[in-house]
PDB file of C-alpha atoms in Angstrom:
ATOM      1  CA  MET A   1      -0.013   0.013  -0.020  1.00  0.00           C
ATOM      2  CA  TRP A   2       2.706   2.468   0.968  1.00  0.00           C
ATOM      3  CA  GLU A   3       4.605   1.841  -2.233  1.00  0.00           C
ATOM      4  CA  SER A   4       1.531   2.475  -4.342  1.00  0.00           C
ATOM      5  CA  GLY A   5       0.955   5.853  -2.729  1.00  0.00           C
ATOM      6  CA  THR A   6      -2.045   4.903  -0.596  1.00  0.00           C
ATOM      7  CA  ILE A   7      -0.757   6.307   2.629  1.00  0.00           C
ATOM      8  CA  ASN A   8      -3.845   6.619   4.817  1.00  0.00           C
ATOM      9  CA  PRO A   9      -4.860   2.911   4.637  1.00  0.00           C
ATOM     10  CA  ALA A  10      -1.275   1.919   5.277  1.00  0.00           C
ATOM     11  CA  LEU A  11      -1.141   4.189   8.349  1.00  0.00           C
ATOM     12  CA  GLU A  12      -4.439   2.773   9.581  1.00  0.00           C
ATOM     13  CA  ILE A  13      -3.106  -0.813   9.315  1.00  0.00           C
ATOM     14  CA  LEU A  14       0.067   0.260  10.985  1.00  0.00           C
ATOM     15  CA  ASP A  15      -1.774   2.012  13.764  1.00  0.00           C
ATOM     16  CA  GLN A  16      -3.821  -1.156  14.385  1.00  0.00           C
ATOM     17  CA  GLY A  17      -0.575  -3.120  14.589  1.00  0.00           C
ATOM     18  CA  ILE A  18       0.825  -0.611  17.033  1.00  0.00           C
ATOM     19  CA  HIS A  19      -2.361  -0.847  19.059  1.00  0.00           C
ATOM     20  CA  ASP A  20      -2.101  -4.651  19.146  1.00  0.00           C
ATOM     21  CA  HIS A  21       1.627  -4.571  19.898  1.00  0.00           C
ATOM     22  CA  PRO A  22       2.301  -1.259  21.701  1.00  0.00           C
ATOM     23  CA  HIS A  23       5.905  -2.144  22.528  1.00  0.00           C
ATOM     24  CA  ALA A  24       6.878  -3.031  18.898  1.00  0.00           C
ATOM     25  CA  LEU A  25       9.615  -0.419  18.324  1.00  0.00           C
ATOM     26  CA  THR A  26       9.919  -1.398  14.679  1.00  0.00           C
ATOM     27  CA  LEU A  27       6.267  -0.652  13.935  1.00  0.00           C
ATOM     28  CA  ARG A  28       6.454   2.674  15.739  1.00  0.00           C
ATOM     29  CA  LYS A  29       9.613   3.698  13.920  1.00  0.00           C
ATOM     30  CA  LEU A  30       8.010   2.619  10.629  1.00  0.00           C
ATOM     31  CA  ARG A  31       5.213   5.042  11.308  1.00  0.00           C
ATOM     32  CA  GLY A  32       7.700   7.897  11.548  1.00  0.00           C
ATOM     33  CA  ASP A  33       9.443   6.721   8.368  1.00  0.00           C
ATOM     34  CA  ILE A  34       6.177   6.684   6.444  1.00  0.00           C
ATOM     35  CA  LEU A  35       5.255  10.150   7.768  1.00  0.00           C
ATOM     36  CA  SER A  36       8.688  11.541   6.843  1.00  0.00           C
ATOM     37  CA  ALA A  37       8.252  10.331   3.274  1.00  0.00           C
ATOM     38  CA  SER A  38       4.606  11.316   2.842  1.00  0.00           C
ATOM     39  CA  ARG A  39       3.837  14.316   5.032  1.00  0.00           C
ATOM     40  CA  GLY A  40       5.580  17.215   6.644  1.00  0.00           C
ATOM     41  CA  PRO A  41       8.584  16.813   8.918  1.00  0.00           C
ATOM     42  CA  GLY A  42       6.613  17.877  11.983  1.00  0.00           C
ATOM     43  CA  GLU A  43       4.479  14.777  12.008  1.00  0.00           C
ATOM     44  CA  ALA A  44       7.482  12.489  11.452  1.00  0.00           C
ATOM     45  CA  VAL A  45       9.485  14.145  14.247  1.00  0.00           C
ATOM     46  CA  GLN A  46       6.498  13.901  16.565  1.00  0.00           C
ATOM     47  CA  ALA A  47       6.164  10.168  15.730  1.00  0.00           C
ATOM     48  CA  TYR A  48       9.856   9.595  16.398  1.00  0.00           C
ATOM     49  CA  GLU A  49       9.648  11.551  19.699  1.00  0.00           C
ATOM     50  CA  THR A  50       6.779   9.294  20.792  1.00  0.00           C
ATOM     51  CA  VAL A  51       9.072   6.286  20.313  1.00  0.00           C
ATOM     52  CA  LEU A  52      11.976   8.015  22.019  1.00  0.00           C
ATOM     53  CA  ALA A  53       9.843   8.843  25.047  1.00  0.00           C
ATOM     54  CA  ASP A  54       9.709   5.101  25.766  1.00  0.00           C
ATOM     55  CA  THR A  55      13.138   4.084  24.337  1.00  0.00           C
ATOM     56  CA  PRO A  56      15.464   7.098  24.548  1.00  0.00           C
ATOM     57  CA  THR A  57      18.541   5.061  23.468  1.00  0.00           C
ATOM     58  CA  ALA A  58      17.056   3.764  20.173  1.00  0.00           C
ATOM     59  CA  LEU A  59      19.840   4.928  17.857  1.00  0.00           C
ATOM     60  CA  ASP A  60      18.031   4.009  14.639  1.00  0.00           C
ATOM     61  CA  VAL A  61      15.109   6.233  15.691  1.00  0.00           C
ATOM     62  CA  ARG A  62      17.447   9.024  16.738  1.00  0.00           C
ATOM     63  CA  TRP A  63      19.257   8.855  13.381  1.00  0.00           C
ATOM     64  CA  ALA A  64      15.928   8.921  11.527  1.00  0.00           C
ATOM     65  CA  LYS A  65      14.781  11.945  13.503  1.00  0.00           C
ATOM     66  CA  TRP A  66      18.134  13.660  12.894  1.00  0.00           C
ATOM     67  CA  SER A  67      17.772  13.032   9.151  1.00  0.00           C
ATOM     68  CA  VAL A  68      14.272  14.548   9.070  1.00  0.00           C
ATOM     69  CA  LEU A  69      15.444  17.573  11.087  1.00  0.00           C
ATOM     70  CA  THR A  70      18.464  18.034   8.767  1.00  0.00           C
ATOM     71  CA  ARG A  71      16.417  17.727   5.571  1.00  0.00           C
ATOM     72  CA  SER A  72      13.837  20.205   6.815  1.00  0.00           C
ATOM     73  CA  GLY A  73      16.577  22.802   7.575  1.00  0.00           C
ATOM     74  CA  GLN A  74      16.235  22.745  11.379  1.00  0.00           C
ATOM     75  CA  GLY A  75      19.968  23.258  12.009  1.00  0.00           C
ATOM     76  CA  LYS A  76      19.927  23.859  15.751  1.00  0.00           C
ATOM     77  CA  GLU A  77      17.504  21.032  16.435  1.00  0.00           C
ATOM     78  CA  SER A  78      19.455  18.621  14.218  1.00  0.00           C
ATOM     79  CA  ILE A  79      22.676  19.462  16.033  1.00  0.00           C
ATOM     80  CA  ASP A  80      20.974  18.926  19.384  1.00  0.00           C
ATOM     81  CA  GLU A  81      19.814  15.504  18.196  1.00  0.00           C
ATOM     82  CA  LEU A  82      23.283  14.654  16.884  1.00  0.00           C
ATOM     83  CA  ALA A  83      24.714  15.603  20.317  1.00  0.00           C
ATOM     84  CA  ARG A  84      22.261  13.200  21.927  1.00  0.00           C
ATOM     85  CA  ILE A  85      23.376  10.494  19.509  1.00  0.00           C
ATOM     86  CA  ALA A  86      26.995  11.235  20.403  1.00  0.00           C
ATOM     87  CA  GLU A  87      26.200  10.804  24.119  1.00  0.00           C
ATOM     88  CA  ILE A  88      24.534   7.457  23.493  1.00  0.00           C
ATOM     89  CA  ASP A  89      27.049   6.136  20.898  1.00  0.00           C
ATOM     90  CA  ALA A  90      30.127   7.756  22.483  1.00  0.00           C
ATOM     91  CA  GLN A  91      32.601   5.301  21.011  1.00  0.00           C
ATOM     92  CA  ASN A  92      31.529   5.941  17.409  1.00  0.00           C
ATOM     93  CA  PRO A  93      34.086   8.361  15.838  1.00  0.00           C
ATOM     94  CA  LEU A  94      31.818   9.040  12.855  1.00  0.00           C
ATOM     95  CA  VAL A  95      29.186  10.619  15.128  1.00  0.00           C
ATOM     96  CA  HIS A  96      31.740  13.007  16.651  1.00  0.00           C
ATOM     97  CA  LEU A  97      33.099  13.833  13.203  1.00  0.00           C
ATOM     98  CA  ARG A  98      29.628  14.627  11.852  1.00  0.00           C
ATOM     99  CA  LEU A  99      28.803  16.683  14.914  1.00  0.00           C
ATOM    100  CA  ALA A 100      32.025  18.650  14.473  1.00  0.00           C
ATOM    101  CA  GLN A 101      31.220  19.355  10.843  1.00  0.00           C
ATOM    102  CA  GLU A 102      27.681  20.494  11.628  1.00  0.00           C
ATOM    103  CA  LEU A 103      28.806  22.691  14.508  1.00  0.00           C
ATOM    104  CA  ARG A 104      31.418  24.312  12.270  1.00  0.00           C
ATOM    105  CA  LYS A 105      28.679  25.174   9.708  1.00  0.00           C
ATOM    106  CA  LEU A 106      26.993  27.241  12.447  1.00  0.00           C
ATOM    107  CA  ASP A 107      30.268  28.919  13.508  1.00  0.00           C
ATOM    108  CA  ARG A 108      30.245  27.101  16.866  1.00  0.00           C
ATOM    109  CA  LEU A 109      34.004  26.718  16.484  1.00  0.00           C
ATOM    110  CA  GLU A 110      35.088  25.810  20.035  1.00  0.00           C
ATOM    111  CA  GLU A 111      32.420  23.086  20.262  1.00  0.00           C
ATOM    112  CA  SER A 112      33.418  21.889  16.811  1.00  0.00           C
ATOM    113  CA  LEU A 113      37.068  21.602  17.899  1.00  0.00           C
ATOM    114  CA  GLU A 114      36.031  19.472  20.901  1.00  0.00           C
ATOM    115  CA  SER A 115      34.064  17.141  18.657  1.00  0.00           C
ATOM    116  CA  TYR A 116      36.975  16.825  16.207  1.00  0.00           C
ATOM    117  CA  GLN A 117      39.277  15.996  19.116  1.00  0.00           C
ATOM    118  CA  GLN A 118      36.904  13.294  20.312  1.00  0.00           C
ATOM    119  CA  ALA A 119      36.769  11.815  16.824  1.00  0.00           C
ATOM    120  CA  MET A 120      40.571  11.810  16.579  1.00  0.00           C
ATOM    121  CA  GLU A 121      40.922  10.173  20.023  1.00  0.00           C
ATOM    122  CA  LEU A 122      38.705   7.321  18.746  1.00  0.00           C
ATOM    123  CA  ALA A 123      40.272   7.047  15.301  1.00  0.00           C
ATOM    124  CA  PRO A 124      43.824   8.515  15.457  1.00  0.00           C
ATOM    125  CA  GLY A 125      44.949   7.072  12.120  1.00  0.00           C
ATOM    126  CA  MET A 126      42.447   9.000   9.996  1.00  0.00           C
ATOM    127  CA  LEU A 127      44.765  11.519   8.349  1.00  0.00           C
ATOM    128  CA  GLY A 128      42.002  13.403   6.534  1.00  0.00           C
ATOM    129  CA  TRP A 129      40.178  13.924   9.827  1.00  0.00           C
ATOM    130  CA  ARG A 130      43.425  15.188  11.372  1.00  0.00           C
ATOM    131  CA  LEU A 131      43.584  17.853   8.667  1.00  0.00           C
ATOM    132  CA  SER A 132      40.052  18.860   9.609  1.00  0.00           C
ATOM    133  CA  LEU A 133      41.158  19.006  13.231  1.00  0.00           C
ATOM    134  CA  ALA A 134      44.058  21.245  12.171  1.00  0.00           C
ATOM    135  CA  ARG A 135      41.600  23.564  10.434  1.00  0.00           C
ATOM    136  CA  ALA A 136      39.425  23.608  13.548  1.00  0.00           C
ATOM    137  CA  ARG A 137      42.461  24.500  15.666  1.00  0.00           C
ATOM    138  CA  PHE A 138      43.333  27.253  13.195  1.00  0.00           C
ATOM    139  CA  ASP A 139      39.762  28.619  13.430  1.00  0.00           C
ATOM    140  CA  VAL A 140      40.113  29.095  17.182  1.00  0.00           C
ATOM    141  CA  LEU A 141      43.613  30.595  16.734  1.00  0.00           C
ATOM    142  CA  ASP A 142      45.528  27.581  18.053  1.00  0.00           C
ATOM    143  CA  TYR A 143      48.225  27.939  15.375  1.00  0.00           C
ATOM    144  CA  GLU A 144      50.771  25.699  17.131  1.00  0.00           C
ATOM    145  CA  GLY A 145      48.261  22.877  17.455  1.00  0.00           C
ATOM    146  CA  ALA A 146      47.197  23.324  13.820  1.00  0.00           C
ATOM    147  CA  GLU A 147      50.794  23.195  12.642  1.00  0.00           C
ATOM    148  CA  ALA A 148      51.506  20.095  14.782  1.00  0.00           C
ATOM    149  CA  ASP A 149      48.499  18.301  13.230  1.00  0.00           C
ATOM    150  CA  VAL A 150      49.619  19.233   9.694  1.00  0.00           C
ATOM    151  CA  GLN A 151      53.112  18.036  10.474  1.00  0.00           C
ATOM    152  CA  TYR A 152      51.720  14.798  11.787  1.00  0.00           C
ATOM    153  CA  VAL A 153      49.823  14.188   8.549  1.00  0.00           C
ATOM    154  CA  LEU A 154      52.857  15.035   6.440  1.00  0.00           C
ATOM    155  CA  HIS A 155      55.034  12.662   8.500  1.00  0.00           C
ATOM    156  CA  ASN A 156      52.532   9.830   8.473  1.00  0.00           C
ATOM    157  CA  ALA A 157      51.110  10.079   4.980  1.00  0.00           C
ATOM    158  CA  PRO A 158      51.951   7.206   2.668  1.00  0.00           C
ATOM    159  CA  PRO A 159      54.446   8.004  -0.075  1.00  0.00           C
ATOM    160  CA  VAL A 160      53.068   9.310  -3.307  1.00  0.00           C
ATOM    161  CA  HIS A 161      54.242   7.728  -6.498  1.00  0.00           C
ATOM    162  CA  ARG A 162      54.443  10.247  -9.317  1.00  0.00           C
ATOM    163  CA  TRP A 163      54.820   9.747 -13.011  1.00  0.00           C
ATOM    164  CA  SER A 164      58.284  10.751 -14.024  1.00  0.00           C
ATOM    165  CA  SER A 165      56.904  11.600 -17.441  1.00  0.00           C
ATOM    166  CA  ARG A 166      53.496  11.731 -18.937  1.00  0.00           C
ATOM    167  CA  PRO A 167      52.130   8.265 -19.621  1.00  0.00           C
ATOM    168  CA  LYS A 168      51.264   7.261 -23.166  1.00  0.00           C
ATOM    169  CA  ILE A 169      47.842   5.752 -23.489  1.00  0.00           C
ATOM    170  CA  CYS A 170      47.344   3.567 -26.532  1.00  0.00           C
ATOM    171  CA  PHE A 171      43.764   3.309 -27.793  1.00  0.00           C
ATOM    172  CA  HIS A 172      42.084   0.713 -29.947  1.00  0.00           C
ATOM    173  CA  LYS A 173      39.891   2.043 -32.774  1.00  0.00           C
ATOM    174  CA  SER A 174      36.915   1.448 -30.432  1.00  0.00           C
ATOM    175  CA  MET A 175      38.463   4.109 -28.141  1.00  0.00           C
ATOM    176  CA  ALA A 176      38.925   1.596 -25.340  1.00  0.00           C
ATOM    177  CA  PRO A 177      42.399   1.861 -23.822  1.00  0.00           C
ATOM    178  CA  LEU A 178      44.632  -1.108 -24.726  1.00  0.00           C
ATOM    179  CA  SER A 179      47.587  -0.247 -22.581  1.00  0.00           C
ATOM    180  CA  ILE A 180      49.273   2.455 -20.616  1.00  0.00           C
ATOM    181  CA  GLU A 181      52.965   2.858 -21.119  1.00  0.00           C
ATOM    182  CA  ALA A 182      55.372   4.929 -19.071  1.00  0.00           C
ATOM    183  CA  ASP A 183      59.116   5.238 -19.155  1.00  0.00           C
ATOM    184  CA  ALA A 184      61.210   2.612 -17.349  1.00  0.00           C
ATOM    185  CA  SER A 185      61.899   4.818 -14.290  1.00  0.00           C
ATOM    186  CA  THR A 186      58.197   4.966 -13.338  1.00  0.00           C
ATOM    187  CA  ARG A 187      57.286   2.735 -10.406  1.00  0.00           C
ATOM    188  CA  PHE A 188      53.749   1.657  -9.536  1.00  0.00           C
TER     189      PHE A 188
END
């Protein structure tokens, strides 16, 4: 029903299922998902909040709510939701990275730096993230810290193999490459 665009009967059936199984988190989340796809974000957020009132640590519901808030342009509310996700899923570096990026968009630079630092503590080998941390340090005028992070990346980045000369690409008449030739000093 939902796929065919008949939303109201689908919601009625789902509501009956929720009534019969009031603790079925999946059904209650599905209601929010359907509302987010078919109606305004307000109804979807309200449906997700109803689920979260009973199960505040349901990460899939929190992520769904965050997604609706983000898509509907509710920046502050989406950041607040992302911060709650970071509290629940504190060992997930991607949550802290995303929170840092979103905070930076709103010029909340000190908070953004803290989130970048948390992400780097959890995933120290992510060199691209360390460059973002360097930028965050630079934004709050921590030039020494920014330089140290850049130096860390330069020191730990894998070596880059460059072409010593331009490669020659030989094409077949079908325009599909047959081979790529480079001079003998080129290493791959």
